[in-house]
mmCIF file of C-alpha atoms in Angstrom:
data_model
loop_
_atom_site.group_PDB
_atom_site.id
_atom_site.type_symbol
_atom_site.label_atom_id
_atom_site.label_comp_id
_atom_site.label_asym_id
_atom_site.label_seq_id
_atom_site.Cartn_x
_atom_site.Cartn_y
_atom_site.Cartn_z
ATOM 1 C CA THR A 1 -18.009 83.450 23.383
ATOM 2 C CA TRP A 2 -15.253 83.883 25.863
ATOM 3 C CA ARG A 3 -15.219 85.431 29.293
ATOM 4 C CA VAL A 4 -11.879 86.849 30.613
ATOM 5 C CA ALA A 5 -10.573 87.589 34.092
ATOM 6 C CA LEU A 6 -7.509 89.496 34.853
ATOM 7 C CA SER A 7 -5.337 88.953 37.932
ATOM 8 C CA VAL A 8 -2.440 90.977 38.916
ATOM 9 C CA GLY A 9 -0.126 89.665 41.700
ATOM 10 C CA ASP A 10 -1.347 86.929 43.971
ATOM 11 C CA SER A 11 -4.116 88.929 45.879
ATOM 12 C CA ILE A 12 -5.309 91.408 43.371
ATOM 13 C CA GLY A 13 -7.773 90.581 40.733
ATOM 14 C CA GLY A 14 -11.263 91.215 39.376
ATOM 15 C CA ILE A 15 -13.884 90.149 36.870
ATOM 16 C CA PRO A 16 -14.381 92.870 34.349
ATOM 17 C CA PRO A 17 -18.094 93.822 33.536
ATOM 18 C CA ARG A 18 -19.630 92.007 30.575
ATOM 19 C CA TRP A 19 -18.705 93.646 27.076
ATOM 20 C CA SER A 20 -17.825 92.480 23.804
ATOM 21 C CA VAL A 21 -14.831 92.498 21.650
ATOM 22 C CA VAL A 22 -15.379 91.847 17.996
ATOM 23 C CA VAL A 23 -12.680 89.635 16.472
ATOM 24 C CA PRO A 24 -12.735 89.693 12.697
ATOM 25 C CA ARG A 25 -12.586 86.546 10.545
ATOM 26 C CA PHE A 26 -9.070 86.383 8.998
ATOM 27 C CA ASP A 27 -10.021 83.454 6.780
ATOM 28 C CA ALA A 28 -12.921 84.908 5.064
ATOM 29 C CA GLY A 29 -11.106 85.042 1.728
ATOM 30 C CA GLU A 30 -10.642 88.805 1.552
ATOM 31 C CA VAL A 31 -7.685 91.057 2.459
ATOM 32 C CA THR A 32 -7.914 91.833 6.230
ATOM 33 C CA ILE A 33 -5.406 93.762 8.591
ATOM 34 C CA SER A 34 -4.565 92.893 12.136
ATOM 35 C CA ASP A 35 -4.754 95.751 14.783
ATOM 36 C CA LEU A 36 -1.820 98.159 14.496
ATOM 37 C CA LEU A 37 0.703 97.644 17.076
ATOM 38 C CA ILE A 38 2.726 100.897 17.880
ATOM 39 C CA ALA A 39 5.986 101.065 20.102
ATOM 40 C CA ALA A 40 9.084 102.887 20.472
ATOM 41 C CA PRO A 41 12.026 100.803 19.141
ATOM 42 C CA ARG A 42 12.784 97.968 21.795
ATOM 43 C CA GLU A 43 10.197 99.550 24.344
ATOM 44 C CA GLY A 44 7.053 97.788 25.643
ATOM 45 C CA ALA A 45 6.419 94.144 26.184
ATOM 46 C CA PRO A 46 8.241 91.780 23.687
ATOM 47 C CA TRP A 47 5.984 89.450 21.641
ATOM 48 C CA ILE A 48 8.176 86.710 20.012
ATOM 49 C CA ARG A 49 6.463 86.001 16.758
ATOM 50 C CA PRO A 50 6.129 82.583 15.099
ATOM 51 C CA ASP A 51 8.875 83.289 12.712
ATOM 52 C CA GLY A 52 11.352 84.058 15.599
ATOM 53 C CA ASP A 53 11.222 87.853 15.204
ATOM 54 C CA THR A 54 10.053 90.197 17.855
ATOM 55 C CA ALA A 55 7.340 92.810 17.853
ATOM 56 C CA TYR A 56 6.963 95.088 20.742
ATOM 57 C CA VAL A 57 3.518 95.877 22.215
ATOM 58 C CA THR A 58 2.551 98.821 24.417
ATOM 59 C CA PRO A 59 -0.832 100.447 25.351
ATOM 60 C CA ARG A 60 0.786 103.940 25.136
ATOM 61 C CA SER A 61 -1.010 106.447 23.039
ATOM 62 C CA VAL A 62 1.297 109.479 23.959
ATOM 63 C CA TRP A 63 4.525 109.864 22.127
ATOM 64 C CA PHE A 64 7.120 112.498 22.113
ATOM 65 C CA LYS A 65 8.264 114.554 19.061
ATOM 66 C CA GLY A 66 11.594 113.388 17.799
ATOM 67 C CA ASN A 67 11.116 109.766 18.903
ATOM 68 C CA PRO A 68 10.638 107.190 16.121
ATOM 69 C CA LEU A 69 7.778 104.748 16.417
ATOM 70 C CA THR A 70 7.680 101.209 15.052
ATOM 71 C CA LEU A 71 4.441 100.098 13.583
ATOM 72 C CA TYR A 72 3.703 96.395 13.172
ATOM 73 C CA HIS A 73 0.661 94.717 11.522
ATOM 74 C CA GLU A 74 -0.191 91.509 9.838
ATOM 75 C CA ILE A 75 -2.046 91.177 6.424
ATOM 76 C CA TYR A 76 -4.293 88.192 5.959
ATOM 77 C CA GLY A 77 -6.168 87.038 2.814
ATOM 78 C CA LEU A 78 -3.353 87.556 0.192
ATOM 79 C CA ARG A 79 -2.306 84.537 -2.036
ATOM 80 C CA GLU A 80 1.355 83.630 -1.695
ATOM 81 C CA GLY A 81 3.303 85.818 -4.264
ATOM 82 C CA GLU A 82 0.306 88.137 -4.606
ATOM 83 C CA SER A 83 1.289 91.826 -4.935
ATOM 84 C CA TYR A 84 -0.212 94.332 -2.541
ATOM 85 C CA SER A 85 -0.426 98.107 -2.050
ATOM 86 C CA SER A 86 -0.204 99.899 1.144
ATOM 87 C CA SER A 87 -0.511 103.243 2.407
ATOM 88 C CA LEU A 88 0.337 104.939 5.815
ATOM 89 C CA SER A 89 -1.132 108.271 6.656
ATOM 90 C CA LEU A 90 -0.901 110.431 9.923
ATOM 91 C CA ARG A 91 -3.902 112.758 10.129
ATOM 92 C CA ARG A 92 -4.631 115.770 12.533
ATOM 93 C CA GLY A 93 -8.449 116.352 12.115
ATOM 94 C CA LYS A 94 -9.143 115.995 8.347
ATOM 95 C CA ARG A 95 -5.617 117.263 7.383
ATOM 96 C CA THR A 96 -3.044 114.616 6.406
ATOM 97 C CA VAL A 97 0.349 115.737 7.575
ATOM 98 C CA LEU A 98 2.338 112.740 6.672
ATOM 99 C CA SER A 99 1.770 109.998 4.155
ATOM 100 C CA ALA A 100 3.814 107.117 2.505
ATOM 101 C CA SER A 101 2.864 104.443 -0.025
ATOM 102 C CA TYR A 102 4.603 101.159 -0.731
ATOM 103 C CA THR A 103 4.090 97.819 -2.258
ATOM 104 C CA GLY A 104 5.056 94.203 -1.191
ATOM 105 C CA ILE A 105 4.464 90.639 -1.997
ATOM 106 C CA GLY A 106 2.094 88.435 0.097
ATOM 107 C CA SER A 107 3.262 85.312 1.978
ATOM 108 C CA PHE A 108 1.438 82.238 2.618
ATOM 109 C CA ASP A 109 -1.198 82.476 5.387
ATOM 110 C CA VAL A 110 0.017 85.801 6.940
ATOM 111 C CA THR A 111 2.254 88.636 5.796
ATOM 112 C CA ARG A 112 4.067 90.467 8.598
ATOM 113 C CA VAL A 113 4.899 94.117 8.125
ATOM 114 C CA TYR A 114 7.249 96.495 10.143
ATOM 115 C CA ARG A 115 7.506 100.162 9.398
ATOM 116 C CA THR A 116 9.131 102.972 11.329
ATOM 117 C CA LEU A 117 7.731 106.390 11.528
ATOM 118 C CA SER A 118 9.578 109.514 12.622
ATOM 119 C CA LEU A 119 7.654 112.265 14.524
ATOM 120 C CA ASN A 120 10.556 114.712 14.086
ATOM 121 C CA ASP A 121 8.551 117.169 11.741
ATOM 122 C CA VAL A 122 5.128 116.481 13.614
ATOM 123 C CA SER A 123 3.691 119.347 15.858
ATOM 124 C CA PRO A 124 2.323 118.337 19.289
ATOM 125 C CA GLY A 125 -1.291 117.396 19.178
ATOM 126 C CA ASP A 126 -3.792 114.622 18.573
ATOM 127 C CA TYR A 127 -3.513 112.434 15.423
ATOM 128 C CA VAL A 128 -4.838 109.379 13.840
ATOM 129 C CA ILE A 129 -2.386 106.743 12.232
ATOM 130 C CA GLU A 130 -4.121 104.680 9.508
ATOM 131 C CA ILE A 131 -2.769 101.793 7.494
ATOM 132 C CA ALA A 132 -4.646 100.776 4.365
ATOM 133 C CA VAL A 133 -3.959 97.498 2.271
ATOM 134 C CA LYS A 134 -5.386 96.330 -1.002
ATOM 135 C CA GLY A 135 -4.430 93.166 -2.866
ATOM 136 C CA GLU A 136 -4.501 92.923 -6.541
ATOM 137 C CA THR A 137 -8.323 92.971 -6.605
ATOM 138 C CA GLY A 138 -10.769 93.887 -4.026
ATOM 139 C CA PRO A 139 -11.430 96.858 -1.635
ATOM 140 C CA TRP A 140 -9.024 98.507 0.651
ATOM 141 C CA ALA A 141 -8.721 97.187 4.260
ATOM 142 C CA ARG A 142 -8.014 99.703 6.949
ATOM 143 C CA ARG A 143 -7.072 99.954 10.587
ATOM 144 C CA ALA A 144 -6.345 103.107 12.466
ATOM 145 C CA ARG A 145 -5.061 104.142 16.051
ATOM 146 C CA ASP A 146 -5.395 107.533 17.909
ATOM 147 C CA ILE A 147 -2.078 108.928 19.222
ATOM 148 C CA THR A 148 -1.227 112.139 21.022
ATOM 149 C CA VAL A 149 2.188 113.749 20.221
ATOM 150 C CA ARG A 150 3.932 115.856 22.954
ATOM 151 C CA SER A 151 6.986 118.073 22.867
ATOM 152 C CA GLN A 152 10.319 116.406 23.768
ATOM 153 C CA ARG A 153 10.612 115.240 27.443
#
């Protein structure tokens, strides 16, 4: 159990109320996905990954039609060289408005994945982006994020 405090600047800070954050086990022997990071290209706080590449992190949930999004996630539990299947969907309510499927090959320890999603053909509104991944055997692992799409600025 960890307790976290946030400090902004030298004189502003606070201790948040007690609440829980569930962190899944990534070493449990089954395919698991990290949270889905969504950013606009080169926007947000840069996170220099262990392999030297950069992923961008932003808490934004509102995006503008016509702007591309970068999606980043990590896959755990694949054997090195194991093939995996993945799907990406953008849903508005129960209706899927955009979907893509792809395959890849797992890396030792962690498989890092970047994708770019265009919002050019998406109407303004509230959506859910979901990533699903499945190794050669076993169930699908899923992660989702809510986003709002607005007309261009």
